[in-house]
Coordinates of C-alpha atoms in Angstrom, one line a residue:
K17 CA 0.0 0.0 0.0
Y18 CA 2.6 2.5 1.1
K19 CA 5.1 1.4 -1.6
N20 CA 2.6 1.9 -4.4
S21 CA 1.8 5.4 -3.1
L22 CA 5.2 6.6 -4.0
F23 CA 4.4 6.2 -7.7
Y24 CA 1.5 8.8 -7.6
E25 CA 1.9 11.9 -9.7
S26 CA 2.6 15.1 -7.8
S27 CA -0.8 16.5 -8.9
E28 CA -2.7 13.6 -7.5
D29 CA -3.7 13.4 -3.8
S30 CA -2.1 10.3 -2.2
L31 CA -3.7 9.4 1.2
G32 CA -1.3 6.4 1.4
F33 CA 1.7 8.6 1.1
R34 CA 0.5 11.0 3.8
E35 CA -0.3 8.1 6.1
A36 CA 3.2 6.6 5.6
C37 CA 4.8 10.0 6.5
A38 CA 2.7 10.2 9.6
L39 CA 3.5 6.7 10.7
Y40 CA 7.2 7.4 10.0
K41 CA 7.1 10.5 12.2
V42 CA 5.5 8.5 15.0
F43 CA 8.2 5.8 14.6
L44 CA 11.0 8.4 14.9
S45 CA 9.4 9.9 18.1
E46 CA 8.9 6.5 19.7
A47 CA 12.4 5.4 18.8
T48 CA 13.9 8.6 20.2
A49 CA 11.9 8.2 23.4
L50 CA 12.9 4.5 23.7
G51 CA 16.6 5.4 23.3
K52 CA 16.4 8.1 25.9
R53 CA 14.6 5.8 28.3
L54 CA 17.1 3.0 27.9
W55 CA 20.1 5.3 28.0
T56 CA 19.0 7.0 31.2
T57 CA 18.1 3.7 33.0
F58 CA 20.6 3.0 35.8
D59 CA 21.0 -0.7 36.6
T60 CA 21.9 -0.6 40.3
K61 CA 22.3 -4.3 40.7
G62 CA 24.5 -4.6 37.6
M63 CA 26.7 -1.8 38.8
V64 CA 27.1 -3.3 42.3
F65 CA 28.0 -6.6 40.7
G66 CA 30.6 -4.9 38.4
I67 CA 32.1 -3.1 41.4
L68 CA 32.4 -6.3 43.3
I69 CA 34.1 -8.1 40.4
T70 CA 36.6 -5.3 39.8
L71 CA 37.4 -5.0 43.5
F72 CA 38.0 -8.8 43.7
S73 CA 40.4 -8.5 40.7
F74 CA 42.1 -5.6 42.5
L75 CA 42.6 -7.8 45.6
L76 CA 44.2 -10.5 43.5
D77 CA 46.9 -8.0 42.3
I78 CA 47.7 -6.8 45.9
P79 CA 50.4 -9.6 46.5
F80 CA 52.1 -8.5 43.3
V81 CA 52.1 -4.9 44.3
L82 CA 53.4 -5.6 47.7
S83 CA 56.2 -7.8 46.3
E84 CA 57.2 -4.9 44.0
V85 CA 57.1 -2.4 46.8
R86 CA 59.7 -4.4 48.8
K87 CA 62.1 -4.1 45.9
M88 CA 62.1 -0.3 45.9
R89 CA 65.3 1.2 47.3
G90 CA 66.7 4.7 47.9
I91 CA 66.0 7.3 45.3
S92 CA 64.0 4.8 43.2
L93 CA 61.4 4.9 46.0
T94 CA 61.0 8.6 45.7
E95 CA 60.5 8.3 41.9
C96 CA 58.1 5.5 42.3
C97 CA 56.0 7.4 44.9
V98 CA 55.7 10.4 42.5
A99 CA 54.8 8.1 39.6
F100 CA 52.2 6.2 41.7
L101 CA 50.6 9.5 43.0
L102 CA 50.3 10.8 39.4
M103 CA 48.8 7.5 38.2
M104 CA 46.3 7.5 41.1
F105 CA 45.3 11.0 40.2
Q106 CA 44.8 10.1 36.6
C107 CA 43.2 6.6 37.0
A108 CA 41.2 7.1 40.2
L109 CA 40.5 10.7 41.3
L110 CA 40.0 12.0 37.7
T111 CA 37.0 9.8 37.2
F112 CA 35.1 11.6 40.0
S113 CA 35.2 15.1 38.5
N114 CA 33.6 16.2 35.3
S115 CA 36.1 19.1 35.0
Y116 CA 39.0 16.7 35.3
I117 CA 37.5 14.3 32.7
E118 CA 37.1 17.1 30.2
S119 CA 40.7 18.2 30.8
E120 CA 42.2 14.6 30.8
Q121 CA 44.6 15.3 27.9
S122 CA 46.1 18.3 29.7
I123 CA 46.4 16.3 32.9
I124 CA 48.2 13.4 31.1
M125 CA 50.6 15.9 29.5
F126 CA 51.3 17.5 32.8
S127 CA 51.9 14.2 34.6
L128 CA 54.1 12.9 31.8
S129 CA 56.2 16.0 31.8
I130 CA 56.7 16.0 35.6
L131 CA 57.7 12.4 35.7
C132 CA 60.1 12.6 32.8
V133 CA 61.7 15.8 34.1
L134 CA 62.2 14.2 37.5
L135 CA 63.8 11.1 36.1
S136 CA 66.0 13.1 33.7
A137 CA 67.1 15.5 36.4
R138 CA 68.5 12.6 38.6
R139 CA 70.4 11.1 35.7
G140 CA 71.7 14.5 34.7
L141 CA 73.0 15.1 38.3
L142 CA 74.7 11.7 38.2
Y143 CA 76.3 12.6 34.9
V144 CA 77.7 15.8 36.4
A145 CA 78.9 14.0 39.5
L146 CA 80.6 11.3 37.3
S147 CA 82.3 14.0 35.2
R148 CA 83.8 15.8 38.2
H149 CA 84.4 12.8 40.5
P150 CA 84.7 9.6 38.3
G151 CA 85.9 7.5 41.2
I152 CA 82.5 7.7 42.9
I153 CA 80.8 5.4 40.4
R154 CA 83.9 3.5 39.3
K155 CA 83.8 1.4 42.5
K156 CA 80.2 0.5 42.1
D157 CA 80.0 -0.3 38.4
A158 CA 82.9 -1.8 36.3
R159 CA 81.4 -0.4 33.0
F160 CA 82.8 3.0 33.8
S161 CA 83.8 3.7 30.2
Q162 CA 80.2 3.7 29.0
M163 CA 78.5 5.1 32.0
Q164 CA 78.9 8.8 31.0
N165 CA 77.4 8.2 27.6
D166 CA 74.6 6.1 29.0
L167 CA 73.7 8.8 31.5
F168 CA 73.7 11.5 28.9
D169 CA 71.5 9.4 26.5
A170 CA 69.1 8.5 29.3
S171 CA 68.7 12.1 30.3
W172 CA 67.9 13.5 26.9
M173 CA 65.7 10.5 25.9
L174 CA 63.5 11.0 29.0
L175 CA 63.0 14.6 28.0
F176 CA 62.4 13.7 24.4
V177 CA 59.3 11.7 25.3
P178 CA 57.1 14.6 26.6
C179 CA 58.6 16.9 24.0
C180 CA 57.1 14.7 21.2
S181 CA 53.7 14.7 22.9
R182 CA 53.8 18.5 23.3
L183 CA 54.8 19.0 19.7
G184 CA 51.9 16.9 18.6
E185 CA 49.5 19.0 20.6
I186 CA 50.8 22.3 19.3
F187 CA 51.5 21.7 15.6
V188 CA 49.3 18.7 14.6
A189 CA 45.5 19.1 14.4
G190 CA 42.6 18.3 12.1
H191 CA 42.3 14.6 12.7
G192 CA 39.1 13.2 11.1
M193 CA 38.5 16.5 9.3
D194 CA 37.9 17.0 5.5
P195 CA 41.3 17.9 3.9
S196 CA 39.6 19.8 1.2
I197 CA 38.8 22.7 3.6
R198 CA 42.6 23.4 3.8
R199 CA 42.3 24.8 7.3
Y200 CA 45.0 22.8 9.0
A201 CA 48.8 22.8 8.4
A202 CA 49.0 19.0 8.8
H203 CA 46.8 18.7 5.7
N204 CA 49.4 20.4 3.5
P205 CA 50.9 17.9 1.1
L206 CA 54.4 19.0 2.1
V207 CA 53.7 18.0 5.7
F208 CA 52.0 14.6 5.2
I209 CA 54.2 13.6 2.3
S210 CA 57.3 14.3 4.4
S211 CA 55.8 12.3 7.2
L212 CA 55.1 9.4 4.8
A213 CA 58.6 9.6 3.5
A214 CA 60.0 9.3 7.0
L215 CA 57.8 6.3 7.6
S216 CA 59.0 4.7 4.4
F217 CA 62.6 5.2 5.5
L218 CA 61.8 3.5 8.8
R219 CA 60.1 0.6 7.0
I220 CA 63.2 0.1 4.8
K221 CA 65.4 0.0 8.0
V222 CA 63.3 -2.8 9.3
K223 CA 63.6 -4.6 5.9
S224 CA 67.4 -4.5 6.1
T225 CA 67.3 -6.1 9.6
Q226 CA 65.2 -9.0 8.3
K227 CA 67.5 -9.4 5.3
K228 CA 70.5 -9.9 7.5
R229 CA 68.6 -12.5 9.5
F230 CA 66.8 -14.5 6.9
G231 CA 68.4 -13.4 3.6
L232 CA 66.3 -12.4 0.6
R233 CA 63.1 -14.4 0.3
F234 CA 60.2 -13.8 -2.1
E235 CA 57.8 -13.8 0.8
F236 CA 59.6 -10.9 2.5
L237 CA 60.2 -9.1 -0.8
L238 CA 56.5 -9.2 -1.7
R239 CA 55.5 -7.9 1.7
D240 CA 58.1 -5.1 1.7
V241 CA 57.0 -3.9 -1.8
C242 CA 53.4 -4.0 -0.8
D243 CA 54.1 -2.0 2.4
L244 CA 55.9 0.7 0.4
F245 CA 53.3 0.8 -2.3
Q246 CA 50.6 1.1 0.4
I247 CA 52.3 4.3 1.7
V248 CA 52.4 5.7 -1.9
T249 CA 48.7 5.0 -2.5
L250 CA 47.8 6.5 0.8
G251 CA 49.7 9.7 0.0
L252 CA 48.0 9.9 -3.4
S253 CA 44.6 9.4 -1.7
W254 CA 45.3 12.3 0.6
V255 CA 46.4 14.5 -2.2
E256 CA 43.3 13.8 -4.2
K257 CA 41.0 14.4 -1.1
R258 CA 42.6 17.8 -0.7
S259 CA 41.8 18.8 -4.2
S260 CA 39.0 21.2 -4.9
D261 CA 37.9 19.1 -7.8
V262 CA 34.8 17.1 -6.7
A263 CA 35.6 14.3 -9.1
R264 CA 39.0 13.6 -7.4
N265 CA 37.8 12.1 -4.1
G266 CA 40.7 9.7 -3.5
Y267 CA 38.4 6.8 -2.8
L268 CA 40.1 4.4 -5.2
M269 CA 43.6 5.0 -3.8
C270 CA 42.3 4.7 -0.3
R271 CA 40.7 1.4 -1.0
I272 CA 43.9 0.1 -2.5
S273 CA 45.8 1.3 0.5
I274 CA 43.4 -0.4 3.0
V275 CA 43.4 -3.7 1.0
L276 CA 47.2 -3.7 0.8
S277 CA 47.4 -3.1 4.6
L278 CA 45.1 -6.0 5.3
F279 CA 46.9 -8.2 2.8
C280 CA 50.3 -7.5 4.3
L281 CA 48.9 -8.1 7.8
A282 CA 47.6 -11.4 6.8
I283 CA 50.9 -12.5 5.3
S284 CA 52.8 -11.4 8.4
I285 CA 50.6 -13.0 10.9
L286 CA 49.4 -16.2 9.1
R287 CA 52.6 -17.3 7.3
P288 CA 53.9 -20.7 8.6
G289 CA 57.3 -22.1 9.2
V290 CA 59.2 -18.9 10.1
T291 CA 60.6 -18.1 13.6
W292 CA 59.2 -14.9 15.0
I293 CA 61.8 -12.2 15.8
H294 CA 61.7 -8.6 17.0
S295 CA 61.8 -7.1 13.5
Q296 CA 58.7 -9.1 12.5
Y297 CA 56.7 -7.7 15.4
A298 CA 57.8 -4.2 14.3
V299 CA 56.6 -5.0 10.7
I300 CA 53.2 -6.0 12.0
M301 CA 52.9 -2.9 14.1
F302 CA 53.9 -0.8 11.2
Q303 CA 51.3 -2.4 8.9
Y304 CA 48.6 -1.9 11.5
M305 CA 49.6 1.8 12.0
S306 CA 49.3 2.2 8.2
L307 CA 45.8 0.9 8.4
L308 CA 45.0 3.3 11.2
M309 CA 46.4 6.2 9.3
A310 CA 44.2 5.5 6.3
L311 CA 41.1 5.6 8.6
T312 CA 42.2 8.7 10.6
G313 CA 43.3 11.1 7.8
P314 CA 46.3 13.2 6.7
S315 CA 47.0 14.6 10.1
S316 CA 47.7 11.1 11.4
G317 CA 50.9 11.0 9.4
S318 CA 52.7 13.6 11.5
S319 CA 51.2 12.1 14.7
T320 CA 52.4 8.7 13.8
V321 CA 56.0 9.9 13.2
L322 CA 56.1 11.6 16.6
F323 CA 54.5 8.5 18.3
L324 CA 57.2 6.2 16.7
L325 CA 59.9 8.5 18.0
Q326 CA 58.3 8.1 21.5
I327 CA 58.2 4.3 21.1
W328 CA 61.9 4.3 20.1
A329 CA 62.9 6.4 23.2
L330 CA 60.7 4.3 25.5
H331 CA 62.2 1.0 24.2
R332 CA 65.7 2.4 24.8
I333 CA 64.7 3.5 28.3
T334 CA 63.0 0.1 29.0
K335 CA 66.2 -1.8 28.1
T336 CA 68.5 0.1 30.4
I337 CA 70.0 -1.9 33.3
G338 CA 72.2 -1.2 36.3
L339 CA 72.3 2.2 37.9
L340 CA 70.4 3.7 34.9
E341 CA 67.5 1.3 35.2
V342 CA 64.0 2.8 35.6
H343 CA 61.7 0.9 37.9
N344 CA 59.1 -1.2 36.1
M345 CA 56.2 0.6 37.7
I346 CA 57.5 3.9 36.4
L347 CA 58.0 2.4 32.9
A348 CA 54.4 1.1 32.9
A349 CA 53.3 4.6 33.9
L350 CA 55.2 6.2 31.0
W351 CA 53.9 3.7 28.5
R352 CA 50.4 4.2 29.7
M353 CA 50.5 8.0 29.6
C354 CA 52.0 8.0 26.1
T355 CA 49.4 5.5 24.8
R356 CA 46.5 7.4 26.3
H357 CA 47.9 10.7 25.1
M358 CA 48.1 9.3 21.5
F359 CA 44.4 8.5 21.8
F360 CA 43.7 12.2 22.6
A361 CA 46.3 13.6 20.2
T362 CA 44.5 12.0 17.3
G363 CA 41.4 14.1 18.0
H364 CA 39.5 11.6 20.1
A365 CA 38.0 12.0 23.6
C366 CA 36.0 9.9 26.0
S367 CA 32.7 11.3 24.7
F368 CA 30.3 10.2 22.1
N369 CA 30.0 13.6 20.4
R370 CA 33.7 13.4 19.6
L371 CA 33.5 10.3 17.5
Q372 CA 34.9 10.8 14.1
F373 CA 32.1 9.6 11.9
S374 CA 34.0 10.6 8.8
A375 CA 36.0 7.4 9.3
A376 CA 33.1 5.5 7.8
F377 CA 33.5 7.4 4.5
V378 CA 37.2 7.4 3.9
A379 CA 37.0 5.0 1.0
T380 CA 33.4 5.5 -0.2
D381 CA 30.6 8.0 -0.2
V382 CA 28.0 5.2 0.3
F383 CA 27.2 4.0 3.8
Y384 CA 27.7 0.3 4.4
F385 CA 26.8 -0.8 7.9
Q386 CA 29.5 -3.5 8.5
S387 CA 32.5 -1.7 6.9
A388 CA 31.4 1.7 8.4
G389 CA 31.2 0.1 11.9
V390 CA 34.6 -1.5 11.7
S391 CA 36.2 1.7 10.3
L392 CA 34.7 3.8 13.1
F393 CA 35.8 1.2 15.7
L394 CA 39.4 1.1 14.5
N395 CA 39.5 4.9 14.2
T396 CA 38.4 5.4 17.8
F397 CA 40.0 2.5 19.6
G398 CA 42.7 1.4 17.2
W399 CA 45.5 3.6 18.7
E400 CA 44.7 2.3 22.2
I401 CA 44.9 -1.3 20.9
L402 CA 48.2 -0.4 19.3
G403 CA 49.6 1.0 22.6
N404 CA 48.5 -2.1 24.5
C405 CA 50.3 -4.4 22.0
L406 CA 53.5 -2.3 22.2
V407 CA 53.6 -2.4 26.0
G408 CA 53.2 -6.1 26.0
F409 CA 55.9 -6.5 23.3
A410 CA 58.3 -4.2 25.2
S411 CA 57.8 -6.1 28.4
I412 CA 58.6 -9.4 26.7
V413 CA 61.6 -8.1 24.7
S414 CA 63.2 -6.5 27.8
R415 CA 62.2 -9.6 29.9
K416 CA 60.4 -7.3 32.4
E417 CA 57.0 -8.9 32.5
S418 CA 56.1 -6.8 35.6
I419 CA 55.8 -3.8 33.3
W420 CA 52.8 -5.4 31.7
K421 CA 51.4 -6.4 35.1
W422 CA 51.7 -2.8 36.4
F423 CA 50.1 -1.6 33.1
C424 CA 47.1 -3.9 33.7
F425 CA 47.0 -2.9 37.4
F426 CA 46.6 0.8 36.5
Q427 CA 43.9 -0.1 34.0
L428 CA 42.1 -2.1 36.6
I429 CA 42.2 0.9 39.0
E430 CA 40.7 3.1 36.2
V431 CA 37.8 0.8 35.4
S432 CA 37.1 0.2 39.2
C433 CA 37.0 3.9 40.0
S434 CA 35.0 4.7 36.9
C435 CA 32.4 2.1 37.9
I436 CA 32.3 3.6 41.5
S437 CA 32.1 7.2 40.3
V438 CA 29.3 6.7 37.8
S439 CA 27.3 4.9 40.6
L440 CA 27.9 7.7 43.1
M441 CA 27.2 10.4 40.5
R442 CA 24.0 8.7 39.1
R443 CA 22.0 11.8 40.3
H444 CA 24.5 14.2 38.9
L445 CA 23.4 16.7 36.2
M446 CA 26.3 15.6 33.9
V447 CA 26.1 11.9 34.5
W448 CA 24.8 10.9 31.1
A449 CA 26.9 13.5 29.3
I450 CA 30.3 13.0 30.9
F451 CA 30.5 10.3 33.6
A452 CA 28.6 7.5 31.8
P453 CA 30.6 7.9 28.5
R454 CA 33.8 8.0 30.5
F455 CA 32.8 4.7 32.2
V456 CA 31.9 3.1 28.8
F457 CA 35.3 4.0 27.4
A458 CA 37.0 2.7 30.5
V459 CA 35.3 -0.6 30.1
I460 CA 36.2 -0.9 26.5
F461 CA 39.8 0.0 27.2
S462 CA 39.9 -2.6 30.0
S463 CA 38.4 -5.2 27.6
F464 CA 41.3 -4.6 25.2
T465 CA 43.8 -4.9 27.9
L466 CA 42.4 -8.2 29.2
F467 CA 42.1 -9.7 25.7
I468 CA 45.6 -8.7 24.7
R469 CA 46.9 -10.0 28.0
L470 CA 45.3 -13.4 27.3
C471 CA 46.6 -13.4 23.7
L472 CA 50.2 -12.6 24.8
V473 CA 50.1 -15.3 27.4
V474 CA 49.0 -17.9 24.9
F475 CA 51.1 -16.7 22.0
F476 CA 54.4 -16.3 23.9
S477 CA 53.9 -19.6 25.7
K478 CA 53.7 -21.4 22.3
T479 CA 56.7 -19.4 21.0
A480 CA 58.7 -20.5 24.0
D481 CA 57.9 -24.1 23.3

C-alpha cells in the first residue's frame, strides 16, 4: 500500500503517502523516546555486581604490588612514589570530577612532563657527578667507560618523550576532518608527504634487519614492496582528497591502501614455518599503523611519526639496566600515559559527540553498515589497541613482565574507580553527558587490555615451546 503510493503523480492526492509519512514520524518519536529511556536507565544491581568483580580482581593483584614495593630502594622509592601518585590521580581521582574528565589530555601531558623531568634530572646530576668525580661510580660499576654516555643518553631521551607529545599538541591538528577545507597545516601535502617519506625510511630500515637475519626471500620481498606501495597509494589518496575538484575524491587509492594493509597483515601473521623475531613484530605494528592512518586522515601521518619516536625512546629506556634502570612501575606509567595521550592527540575523547564519523566514508561515499562500523571502531580505539600491544611486546623483549602487570593494574584501577564514580554520580546533572561515556570508554579500554593479555600469554607460551 505505502510502496505503491510513491508512484503517484505530484498533482494527485495520495492518502497512502500521507499516512506513511505520519507513521514514520510516530516511529521516529517513539524510537527517540525509547533510546532516551534505555540510556537513562541505571542498573543498580549490575553496577554493584561490576564493582564487586573489579574489587575482587584488584585484591588479586595486591600480592604482586606488595612484592614490587619491597624491591624499591633509595632514590628509586621517591621516583616510584611520585609516579604512583600521578597515576592514582589520573586513573582514580580524575573519574570523580567532570572538569578533570574534560581536561584529561592536559592532565596526562602535565603528569608525563613532571615524571620525565624528575627522572631526567636525577640522571643529569649523576652525569655531572661522574664527570667531576669519576671515582664515585667506578667502584660500584665496572662499566665506567660507557657510564657517562649512557647517563647522557638516558637524560635526553627522558626529556624527548614529553617533547614529542607536546609538539603533537601544538602543531598537529585536524584529525578526522575533511582535507579539502585546507584549514590545518597537517593537511598540507608538504607536511604529510614528508611524514610518509619518514615512515617509508623506517620501514626500509626494518627490511634491512630482516634481510640480515633471513636473507632475501620472495615472501619478505613481496610484503616489503606492498608496504611501500601502500604508503604511496595513501599519499595519493590524501592529495586527491585535498583537491577542490569534486571528481577527485581519493576513494580508489584509499581502498587500494586499505586492501594492501590487510593483505600484508595477513601475510605477516598467518605465514607458517618462520621463527618470530623482533623485527617481524615491528613490521606487523607498522602495517597496523598504516591501516589506522588510512582511517584517521592526513593529520595522522605527523602524529604517527612523533609516536614512533616516542616508542623508540621508551624502548631504549626500558632496556636500560644497572644504575640507569628505571623501575618497572615507572616504565608502565610512562607507557600508559604515552598510549592514552596518543588517543587524545588523534582528535579523540571519552565522549560520544567526539566520535569521528567521517572514518566511515574514507573510501566510499555510500554507507555500508559493516565496513562503516569496523572503520569507526578502529578509528576510535585502534590507537589504544596499538599501545597495549606495544607495551606487551616491550615487556617481553626486555624480559620485564612486571611492566605489563603494572600496566594492567593501572587499567584495573581506572575501570574500578569509573564504575564507582558513575554509581555515586548517578543523580549528577552531567552523569549521562560525561560520567557515563567515560565509564563506557574505560570498560572498552579494559576489555582490550584483558584480551591482549590473554593473547600474549597464549602466544608467547607457544613461542617459548
